[in-house]
Amino acid sequence: MAERSDRAPAPWRRPFLRWLDAVETGWAVPLLIACFVAIWTLYLAIAYAGGGLHPDTLEAWTLGRNFEWGYHKHPPLMGWVAASWTSVFPPSDWSLQLMSMVNAGVALFCVDLVARQFVPGHKRILVLLLLMLTPAYQFHAQRFNANSVLLAIWPLATWCFLRAFETRTALWAFAAGFTTALAMVGKYYSIFLVASFAFAALAHPARRAYFTSASPWISAATGLAVLSPHIYWLATTGASTFTYALAHANGNAASSLIEVKNFVLGLAAAMGVSAVLWVLIAGARLKQFPADFAAMSPGLRLLFYIAIGTIVLPVLTSLAMGSDLPSLWALQGLFLFVVLIVCGARYPIERFYTVNVTVFVIGVALAAVLVAAPIHAVYRNNHGYEEGRNFYAPAANELTRQWRELTGEPLSAVSGDDSLSFATAFYSPDHPRYARPFEYQYKWGLPRKTTLDRGWAALCFSDQDSCGKWLESVSGRAGHFVKREFTVQATLWGRPGVTRDVVALMVPPRDNSAAPASTANEFGASRRPAP
């Protein structure tokens, strides 16, 4: 049937076939990726219409407001990307949702750079379509953080390494070193990609030609040069990012085995829909897999070794160190296996199947936008999120209103619950700075007296006991303050939703003269718990 359809396609298939004809002329892949970015950005806009941004995205934006060569929890790439984006686009929900999906779109484009090294035509499209059916490029991508920022960097670094290994030219060696270093300043988990490159080069039959050339040494020197500012930052700041990373290595043999099992099962589940579709496409031709594997081209064999390394090396490390190993840490490497399976098949794939998968992908996307997104938005408006993101914007705006009413000045510094603090910095029209040093992010330390004297505010949800106790401690240090409790309500397209109580502590600037005359009485009254 597939061959007959390719010879005499149905009328509705012909526009898709003309699109597949244009893969090699250069516009088919960009069109696919642009449509993907547009429709899934629309999904995010609808599904999270009343929900606000994820705390990880708000944290990335907060980090990027102050350029550094490193940050307390993670290397700096996610902060740099968010800061660069909002230097052009406004800080708003739609803007950062678009940023997240553009990052996913760039990732797919970089995957295509790898795939085109091995196959022409519509097989390249099939690689991208199968990846679009994994959760990595939509749901994982929208939570922009140190994991999702690697979606684009890993395939780009892999492409550059493949070219450097094959050509052994100085330009590609430099590119491989630069992009690999960029992956490392995205997240230290990328050490497994770097180690996989080394493992693949050593395991490949052409290893002698590669290691006796200048290519690997140019790459290593370039990578170290690019990383040197971050290495200097680590050396002069106490390497807190390493401390944070090592905090995940506190398990034992039994817990490590569970982590490894969940890691493998999680990645398999992420690939489940794509795997089923590939089985339907290949059919009886799956029996050719051993012969196809044996006849794999040198380039694909190099990619195979990289793919194995990105799975085996984290597993061995987890077993040896007792470290955590969530499968979401490895989602950016799924493209390696899809490229291997599709490009390693030596038999031709009928365009009939590529058109069918395209229609399926379109159907999934439309169902997500038209059905799933509104249902998700309505449900969350009525039931809320565990992290409270429904209330971020209303809490930020209410705190800003009360602060201006109290002081007559813009809100300049905010702290308290991290998610509320990041959200207030983002959603408040004053865009106050996040006032807690990141090295104390998970310690309820008291702010400096000078910080309080300049003017400062903090927010907690009223049911957060540790945050509430911290506010009491701060109020004792501040001396003059206003403590209020107010209720915020989620809204969706004008419909009221779930409510939650928020506690605010406001410490006006010492030299403030614009505060209302009733301020002194209010300070005294605020020492009692808010009703």
Coordinates of C-alpha atoms in Angstrom, one line a residue:
M1 CA 0.0 0.0 0.0
A2 CA 2.8 2.4 0.9
E3 CA 4.5 1.9 -2.5
R4 CA 1.2 2.3 -4.4
S5 CA 0.4 5.5 -2.5
D6 CA 3.8 6.9 -3.4
R7 CA 3.2 6.1 -7.1
A8 CA -0.4 7.5 -7.1
P9 CA -0.9 9.6 -4.0
A10 CA -4.4 10.8 -2.9
P11 CA -5.1 14.4 -3.6
W12 CA -4.8 15.4 0.1
R13 CA -1.3 14.0 0.2
R14 CA 0.1 16.0 -2.7
P15 CA 0.7 19.3 -0.7
F16 CA 2.7 17.2 1.9
L17 CA 4.7 15.5 -0.9
R18 CA 5.5 18.9 -2.4
W19 CA 6.7 20.0 1.0
L20 CA 8.9 16.9 1.3
D21 CA 10.3 17.6 -2.1
A22 CA 11.6 20.9 -0.7
V23 CA 13.8 19.3 2.0
E24 CA 16.9 19.6 0.0
T25 CA 16.1 23.0 -1.5
G26 CA 16.2 24.3 2.1
W27 CA 12.7 25.6 3.1
A28 CA 10.9 22.4 4.3
V29 CA 12.8 22.0 7.6
P30 CA 12.6 25.7 8.6
L31 CA 8.9 25.7 7.8
L32 CA 8.3 22.6 10.0
I33 CA 10.2 24.1 12.9
A34 CA 8.6 27.5 12.6
C35 CA 5.1 25.8 12.7
F36 CA 6.2 23.7 15.7
V37 CA 7.4 26.8 17.6
A38 CA 4.2 28.8 16.8
I39 CA 1.7 26.1 17.7
W40 CA 3.3 25.0 20.9
T41 CA 3.9 28.6 22.0
L42 CA 0.1 29.0 21.5
Y43 CA -0.4 25.9 23.6
L44 CA 1.6 27.4 26.4
A45 CA -0.2 30.7 26.2
I46 CA -3.6 29.0 26.5
A47 CA -2.7 26.2 29.0
Y48 CA -1.0 28.6 31.4
A49 CA -3.2 31.7 30.7
G50 CA -4.0 32.0 34.4
G51 CA -1.0 30.2 35.8
G52 CA 2.1 32.3 35.3
L53 CA 5.5 31.1 34.5
H54 CA 7.3 28.1 36.1
P55 CA 9.5 29.0 39.1
D56 CA 12.6 27.6 37.2
T57 CA 12.0 30.1 34.4
L58 CA 11.6 33.0 36.8
E59 CA 14.8 31.9 38.6
A60 CA 16.7 31.8 35.3
W61 CA 15.5 35.4 34.5
T62 CA 16.4 36.6 38.0
L63 CA 19.9 35.1 37.7
G64 CA 20.4 36.8 34.4
R65 CA 19.6 40.2 35.7
N66 CA 23.2 40.3 37.1
F67 CA 25.8 39.1 34.7
E68 CA 28.2 36.7 36.4
W69 CA 30.6 34.0 35.2
G70 CA 28.8 31.6 37.5
Y71 CA 25.9 31.3 39.9
H72 CA 25.4 29.5 43.2
K73 CA 23.4 26.5 42.0
H74 CA 24.2 26.1 38.3
P75 CA 26.6 27.3 35.7
P76 CA 25.5 30.6 34.1
L77 CA 24.2 29.8 30.6
M78 CA 20.5 29.7 31.4
G79 CA 20.8 33.2 33.0
W80 CA 22.7 34.5 30.1
V81 CA 20.1 33.3 27.6
A82 CA 17.2 34.7 29.6
A83 CA 18.9 38.1 30.0
S84 CA 19.8 38.3 26.3
W85 CA 16.2 37.4 25.4
T86 CA 14.6 40.1 27.6
S87 CA 17.1 42.7 26.4
V88 CA 15.1 42.5 23.1
F89 CA 11.7 41.2 24.2
P90 CA 9.7 42.5 27.2
P91 CA 9.6 40.5 30.5
S92 CA 6.2 38.9 30.1
D93 CA 4.6 35.4 30.1
W94 CA 4.3 35.2 26.3
S95 CA 7.8 36.4 25.8
L96 CA 9.5 33.8 28.0
Q97 CA 7.1 31.1 26.7
L98 CA 8.3 32.1 23.2
M99 CA 11.9 31.9 24.4
S100 CA 11.4 28.4 25.7
M101 CA 9.9 27.2 22.4
V102 CA 12.5 29.0 20.2
N103 CA 15.1 27.2 22.3
A104 CA 13.3 23.9 21.4
G105 CA 13.1 25.0 17.7
V106 CA 16.8 25.8 17.6
A107 CA 17.4 22.3 19.2
L108 CA 15.5 20.6 16.4
F109 CA 17.4 22.6 13.8
C110 CA 20.7 21.5 15.4
V111 CA 19.4 17.9 15.3
D112 CA 18.8 18.3 11.6
L113 CA 22.4 19.4 11.2
V114 CA 23.4 16.0 12.6
A115 CA 20.9 14.0 10.6
R116 CA 21.8 15.6 7.3
Q117 CA 25.3 14.2 7.7
F118 CA 23.9 10.7 7.1
V119 CA 20.6 10.9 5.1
P120 CA 19.0 13.2 2.6
G121 CA 15.4 14.0 1.9
H122 CA 12.4 13.1 3.9
K123 CA 14.3 10.9 6.4
R124 CA 15.5 14.1 7.9
I125 CA 11.9 15.2 8.4
L126 CA 11.1 11.8 9.9
V127 CA 13.8 12.3 12.6
L128 CA 12.3 15.6 13.6
L129 CA 8.8 14.3 13.6
L130 CA 9.6 11.4 15.9
L131 CA 11.4 13.8 18.3
M132 CA 8.3 16.1 18.3
L133 CA 6.4 13.2 19.7
T134 CA 8.6 13.0 22.8
P135 CA 7.9 15.3 25.8
A136 CA 11.3 16.9 25.6
Y137 CA 10.6 19.7 23.1
Q138 CA 7.3 20.9 24.5
F139 CA 6.6 20.1 28.1
H140 CA 10.2 19.8 29.3
A141 CA 11.2 22.8 27.2
Q142 CA 8.6 25.2 28.7
R143 CA 10.3 24.8 32.1
F144 CA 13.3 26.8 31.0
N145 CA 16.2 25.9 33.3
A146 CA 19.7 24.4 33.4
N147 CA 18.3 21.1 31.9
S148 CA 16.2 22.5 29.0
V149 CA 18.9 25.0 28.0
L150 CA 21.0 21.9 26.9
L151 CA 18.3 20.9 24.3
A152 CA 20.0 23.0 21.7
I153 CA 23.6 22.9 22.9
W154 CA 24.0 19.1 22.9
P155 CA 23.1 18.4 19.3
L156 CA 25.1 21.5 18.2
A157 CA 28.2 20.3 20.1
T158 CA 27.7 16.8 18.7
W159 CA 27.5 18.1 15.1
C160 CA 30.7 20.1 15.6
F161 CA 32.5 17.1 17.1
L162 CA 31.4 14.8 14.3
R163 CA 32.8 17.3 11.8
A164 CA 36.0 17.8 13.8
F165 CA 36.6 14.0 14.0
E166 CA 35.9 13.6 10.2
T167 CA 37.8 16.6 8.8
R168 CA 40.4 17.2 11.5
T169 CA 40.6 20.8 10.5
A170 CA 41.4 23.6 12.9
L171 CA 38.1 25.4 12.3
W172 CA 35.9 22.4 13.2
A173 CA 38.2 21.5 16.1
F174 CA 37.7 25.1 17.5
A175 CA 34.0 24.8 17.0
A176 CA 33.8 21.5 18.8
G177 CA 35.8 22.9 21.8
F178 CA 33.7 26.0 21.9
T179 CA 30.3 24.3 21.8
T180 CA 31.4 21.6 24.3
A181 CA 32.5 24.3 26.7
L182 CA 29.2 26.0 26.2
A183 CA 27.4 22.8 27.2
M184 CA 29.5 22.7 30.4
V185 CA 28.4 26.2 31.3
G186 CA 24.9 25.1 30.7
K187 CA 25.0 22.3 33.3
Y188 CA 27.8 20.1 34.7
Y189 CA 25.8 17.0 33.7
S190 CA 27.3 17.8 30.2
I191 CA 30.6 16.2 31.5
F192 CA 28.9 13.0 30.4
L193 CA 28.7 14.3 26.8
V194 CA 32.4 15.4 26.9
A195 CA 33.4 12.0 28.3
S196 CA 31.2 10.3 25.6
F197 CA 33.1 12.3 22.9
A198 CA 36.4 11.0 24.3
F199 CA 35.1 7.5 24.6
A200 CA 33.7 7.5 21.0
A201 CA 37.0 8.8 19.6
L202 CA 39.0 6.1 21.5
A203 CA 36.6 3.3 20.4
H204 CA 36.4 4.3 16.8
P205 CA 38.6 2.5 14.2
A206 CA 39.9 5.9 13.0
R207 CA 41.2 6.9 16.5
R208 CA 44.8 6.9 15.5
A209 CA 44.3 9.4 12.7
Y210 CA 42.3 11.6 14.9
F211 CA 44.6 11.6 18.0
T212 CA 47.7 12.1 15.9
S213 CA 46.2 15.2 14.3
A214 CA 46.0 18.6 15.9
S215 CA 42.2 18.4 16.1
P216 CA 41.6 17.0 19.6
W217 CA 44.2 19.2 21.1
I218 CA 42.8 22.4 19.5
S219 CA 39.4 21.4 20.8
A220 CA 40.7 20.8 24.3
A221 CA 42.7 24.1 24.4
T222 CA 39.7 26.0 23.1
G223 CA 37.3 24.4 25.6
L224 CA 39.6 25.3 28.5
A225 CA 40.0 28.8 27.2
V226 CA 36.3 29.3 27.0
L227 CA 35.8 27.8 30.4
S228 CA 38.6 29.8 32.0
P229 CA 36.4 32.7 33.3
H230 CA 34.0 30.2 34.9
I231 CA 36.9 28.2 36.3
Y232 CA 38.3 31.4 37.8
W233 CA 34.9 32.2 39.2
L234 CA 34.8 28.8 40.8
A235 CA 38.3 29.2 42.3
T236 CA 37.5 32.6 43.8
T237 CA 34.0 32.0 45.1
G238 CA 34.3 28.7 46.8
A239 CA 32.9 26.5 44.0
S240 CA 29.4 26.6 45.4
T241 CA 28.0 25.0 42.2
F242 CA 30.1 21.9 42.8
T243 CA 28.8 21.8 46.4
Y244 CA 25.2 22.0 45.1
A245 CA 25.9 19.3 42.5
L246 CA 27.5 17.0 45.1
A247 CA 24.5 17.4 47.3
H248 CA 22.7 15.0 44.9
A249 CA 25.3 12.3 45.7
N250 CA 24.1 11.2 49.1
G251 CA 22.4 7.8 48.4
N252 CA 23.5 4.2 48.9
A253 CA 23.7 1.1 46.7
A254 CA 20.0 0.2 47.0
S255 CA 18.8 3.8 46.2
S256 CA 21.2 4.0 43.3
L257 CA 19.8 0.9 41.8
I258 CA 16.3 2.4 42.0
E259 CA 17.6 5.6 40.5
V260 CA 19.1 3.7 37.6
K261 CA 16.0 1.7 37.0
N262 CA 13.8 4.8 37.0
F263 CA 16.3 6.6 34.8
V264 CA 16.2 3.9 32.1
L265 CA 12.4 3.4 32.4
G266 CA 11.8 7.2 32.2
L267 CA 13.8 7.5 29.0
A268 CA 12.1 4.5 27.5
A269 CA 8.7 6.0 28.4
A270 CA 9.7 9.3 26.8
M271 CA 10.5 7.5 23.6
G272 CA 7.4 5.2 23.8
V273 CA 5.2 6.8 21.1
S274 CA 8.0 7.4 18.7
A275 CA 9.2 3.8 19.2
V276 CA 5.7 2.4 18.4
L277 CA 5.5 4.5 15.3
W278 CA 8.9 3.3 14.1
V279 CA 7.9 -0.3 14.6
L280 CA 4.8 0.3 12.5
I281 CA 6.9 2.0 9.8
A282 CA 9.7 -0.6 9.7
G283 CA 7.4 -3.7 10.0
A284 CA 9.0 -6.9 8.9
R285 CA 12.1 -4.9 8.0
L286 CA 13.1 -4.7 11.7
K287 CA 14.7 -8.1 11.1
Q288 CA 17.3 -6.3 9.1
F289 CA 18.5 -4.5 12.1
P290 CA 21.6 -6.7 12.9
A291 CA 22.8 -6.5 9.3
D292 CA 22.2 -2.7 9.3
F293 CA 24.1 -2.3 12.5
A294 CA 27.0 -4.3 11.2
A295 CA 27.1 -2.2 8.0
M296 CA 26.8 1.1 9.9
S297 CA 28.9 3.9 8.3
P298 CA 31.9 5.2 10.3
G299 CA 30.1 8.5 11.1
L300 CA 27.0 6.6 12.5
R301 CA 29.3 4.3 14.4
L302 CA 30.9 7.3 16.1
L303 CA 27.4 8.6 16.9
F304 CA 26.5 5.2 18.3
Y305 CA 29.5 5.3 20.7
I306 CA 28.5 8.8 21.8
A307 CA 24.9 7.7 22.5
I308 CA 26.0 4.7 24.5
G309 CA 28.3 6.9 26.5
T310 CA 25.5 9.3 27.5
I311 CA 23.5 6.5 29.0
V312 CA 26.2 4.2 30.4
L313 CA 28.4 6.8 32.0
P314 CA 25.7 8.5 34.1
V315 CA 24.5 5.0 35.2
L316 CA 28.0 4.0 36.3
T317 CA 28.5 7.3 38.1
S318 CA 25.2 6.9 39.9
L319 CA 26.0 3.4 41.0
A320 CA 29.5 4.4 42.2
M321 CA 28.6 7.6 44.0
G322 CA 25.0 6.9 45.1
S323 CA 23.8 10.0 43.2
D324 CA 20.4 11.0 42.0
L325 CA 19.7 10.3 38.4
P326 CA 16.3 11.7 37.2
S327 CA 15.6 10.8 33.6
L328 CA 14.8 14.5 32.7
W329 CA 18.5 15.2 33.1
A330 CA 19.1 13.2 30.0
L331 CA 16.2 14.2 27.7
Q332 CA 18.5 16.4 25.6
G333 CA 20.3 13.3 24.4
L334 CA 17.3 11.4 23.0
F335 CA 18.0 12.8 19.6
L336 CA 21.1 10.5 19.4
F337 CA 19.0 7.4 19.4
V338 CA 16.4 8.7 16.9
V339 CA 19.1 9.7 14.5
L340 CA 20.8 6.3 14.8
I341 CA 17.6 4.3 14.3
V342 CA 16.2 6.3 11.3
C343 CA 19.6 7.0 9.6
G344 CA 21.0 3.6 10.3
A345 CA 18.1 1.8 8.4
R346 CA 19.6 1.0 5.1
Y347 CA 16.3 0.3 3.4
P348 CA 14.3 3.2 1.9
I349 CA 11.4 4.6 3.9
E350 CA 8.3 5.3 1.8
R351 CA 7.1 8.9 1.9
F352 CA 3.7 7.4 2.6
Y353 CA 4.9 6.9 6.2
T354 CA 6.5 10.3 6.6
V355 CA 3.2 11.9 5.5
N356 CA 1.2 9.8 7.9
V357 CA 3.5 10.7 10.8
T358 CA 3.3 14.4 9.8
V359 CA -0.5 14.2 9.9
F360 CA -0.4 12.4 13.3
V361 CA 2.0 15.1 14.7
I362 CA -0.4 17.8 13.4
G363 CA -3.3 16.1 15.0
V364 CA -1.6 15.8 18.3
A365 CA -0.6 19.5 18.3
L366 CA -4.1 20.6 17.3
A367 CA -5.7 18.4 20.0
A368 CA -3.3 19.9 22.5
V369 CA -4.1 23.5 21.6
L370 CA -7.8 23.2 21.0
V371 CA -8.8 20.6 23.7
A372 CA -6.0 19.9 26.3
A373 CA -4.8 23.5 26.8
P374 CA -8.3 25.0 27.7
I375 CA -9.1 22.0 29.9
H376 CA -5.7 22.3 31.7
A377 CA -6.2 26.1 32.1
V378 CA -9.7 25.7 33.6
Y379 CA -8.7 22.8 35.9
R380 CA -5.7 24.8 37.3
N381 CA -7.8 27.9 37.7
N382 CA -10.1 25.9 40.0
H383 CA -7.5 23.7 41.7
G384 CA -4.2 25.6 41.5
Y385 CA -0.6 24.4 41.3
E386 CA 1.4 23.0 44.1
E387 CA 4.0 25.8 43.7
G388 CA 1.2 28.4 43.7
R389 CA 2.0 29.9 40.3
N390 CA -1.6 31.0 39.8
F391 CA -1.0 33.6 42.5
Y392 CA 2.4 35.0 41.4
A393 CA 1.2 38.0 39.4
P394 CA -1.7 39.0 41.8
A395 CA 0.6 38.7 44.8
A396 CA 3.3 40.8 43.1
N397 CA 0.9 43.5 42.1
E398 CA -0.8 43.7 45.5
L399 CA 2.5 43.9 47.3
T400 CA 3.6 46.7 44.9
R401 CA 0.3 48.6 45.4
Q402 CA 0.6 48.4 49.2
W403 CA 4.3 49.3 49.2
R404 CA 3.7 52.4 47.0
E405 CA 0.7 53.4 49.2
L406 CA 2.9 53.0 52.3
T407 CA 6.1 54.7 51.0
G408 CA 5.3 56.6 47.8
E409 CA 8.4 55.0 46.3
P410 CA 9.0 52.1 43.9
L411 CA 9.6 48.7 45.5
S412 CA 13.4 48.0 45.2
A413 CA 14.1 44.7 47.0
V414 CA 12.1 41.6 47.7
S415 CA 12.7 38.3 49.5
G416 CA 10.8 35.6 51.3
D417 CA 9.6 32.4 49.6
D418 CA 11.7 31.9 46.5
S419 CA 9.0 31.4 44.1
L420 CA 7.1 34.4 45.3
S421 CA 10.3 36.5 45.3
F422 CA 11.2 35.6 41.8
A423 CA 7.7 36.2 40.7
T424 CA 7.5 39.6 42.3
A425 CA 10.8 40.6 40.7
F426 CA 9.3 39.6 37.4
Y427 CA 5.6 40.6 37.6
S428 CA 5.8 43.8 39.6
P429 CA 5.9 46.9 37.5
D430 CA 8.8 48.0 39.7
H431 CA 10.9 44.9 39.0
P432 CA 12.6 44.8 42.4
R433 CA 15.8 42.9 42.8
Y434 CA 15.9 39.5 44.5
A435 CA 17.5 40.5 47.8
R436 CA 18.6 37.1 49.2
P437 CA 22.2 36.1 48.2
F438 CA 22.0 32.9 46.3
E439 CA 24.5 31.2 48.5
Y440 CA 21.9 31.5 51.3
Q441 CA 19.0 30.6 49.1
Y442 CA 18.1 27.5 51.2
K443 CA 19.0 29.0 54.5
W444 CA 16.7 31.3 56.4
G445 CA 19.4 33.9 57.2
L446 CA 18.5 37.4 58.3
P447 CA 19.0 40.2 55.9
R448 CA 21.7 42.8 56.6
K449 CA 20.7 45.9 58.5
T450 CA 21.9 48.0 55.5
T451 CA 19.5 46.0 53.3
L452 CA 16.6 46.7 55.6
D453 CA 17.5 50.4 55.9
R454 CA 17.3 50.9 52.1
G455 CA 13.8 49.5 52.0
W456 CA 12.8 45.8 51.7
A457 CA 9.8 43.6 51.4
A458 CA 9.1 39.9 51.8
L459 CA 6.3 37.5 50.9
C460 CA 5.3 34.1 52.1
F461 CA 2.2 32.0 51.6
S462 CA 0.4 31.9 55.0
D463 CA 0.6 28.1 55.2
Q464 CA 4.4 28.0 54.9
D465 CA 5.5 27.6 58.6
S466 CA 9.3 28.0 58.1
C467 CA 8.9 31.1 56.0
G468 CA 6.4 32.6 58.5
K469 CA 8.8 32.0 61.4
W470 CA 11.6 33.7 59.4
L471 CA 9.4 36.7 58.9
E472 CA 9.0 37.0 62.6
S473 CA 12.8 36.9 63.1
V474 CA 13.3 39.6 60.4
S475 CA 10.6 41.8 62.0
G476 CA 12.6 41.7 65.3
R477 CA 15.7 42.9 63.5
A478 CA 14.0 45.5 61.4
G479 CA 12.5 47.5 64.3
H480 CA 10.1 49.4 62.1
F481 CA 7.9 47.4 59.7
V482 CA 4.4 46.8 58.5
K483 CA 3.1 43.2 58.4
R484 CA -0.1 42.5 56.4
E485 CA -2.0 39.4 55.3
F486 CA -4.1 39.5 52.2
T487 CA -5.9 37.0 50.0
V488 CA -5.1 36.7 46.3
Q489 CA -7.3 34.9 43.8
A490 CA -6.5 33.2 40.5
T491 CA -8.5 34.4 37.4
L492 CA -8.8 32.9 34.0
W493 CA -10.4 34.9 31.2
G494 CA -12.4 37.0 33.8
R495 CA -13.5 33.9 35.7
P496 CA -12.5 33.8 39.4
G497 CA -10.6 30.8 40.6
V498 CA -8.9 29.3 43.7
T499 CA -7.7 31.6 46.5
R500 CA -4.7 31.6 48.8
D501 CA -3.5 33.8 51.7
V502 CA -0.2 35.7 51.5
V503 CA 1.7 37.3 54.3
A504 CA 3.8 40.4 53.5
L505 CA 6.4 42.1 55.6
M506 CA 7.3 45.6 54.5
V507 CA 10.3 47.6 55.9
P508 CA 10.2 51.1 54.5
P509 CA 13.5 53.0 53.9
R510 CA 14.9 54.7 57.0
D511 CA 15.0 58.0 55.3
N512 CA 11.5 57.7 53.8
S513 CA 9.4 60.9 54.3
A514 CA 6.6 60.0 52.0
A515 CA 5.0 57.4 54.2
P516 CA 1.5 58.1 55.5
A517 CA 1.1 59.8 58.9
S518 CA -0.5 56.7 60.2
T519 CA 2.6 54.7 59.6
A520 CA 3.9 54.9 63.2
N521 CA 0.7 53.5 64.6
E522 CA 0.6 50.8 61.9
F523 CA 4.2 49.7 62.8
G524 CA 3.2 49.2 66.4
A525 CA 0.0 47.3 65.5
S526 CA 1.8 45.1 63.0
R527 CA 3.9 43.5 65.7
R528 CA 0.8 41.4 66.5
P529 CA 0.1 38.5 64.2
A530 CA -2.1 39.4 61.3
P531 CA -5.7 38.2 61.7

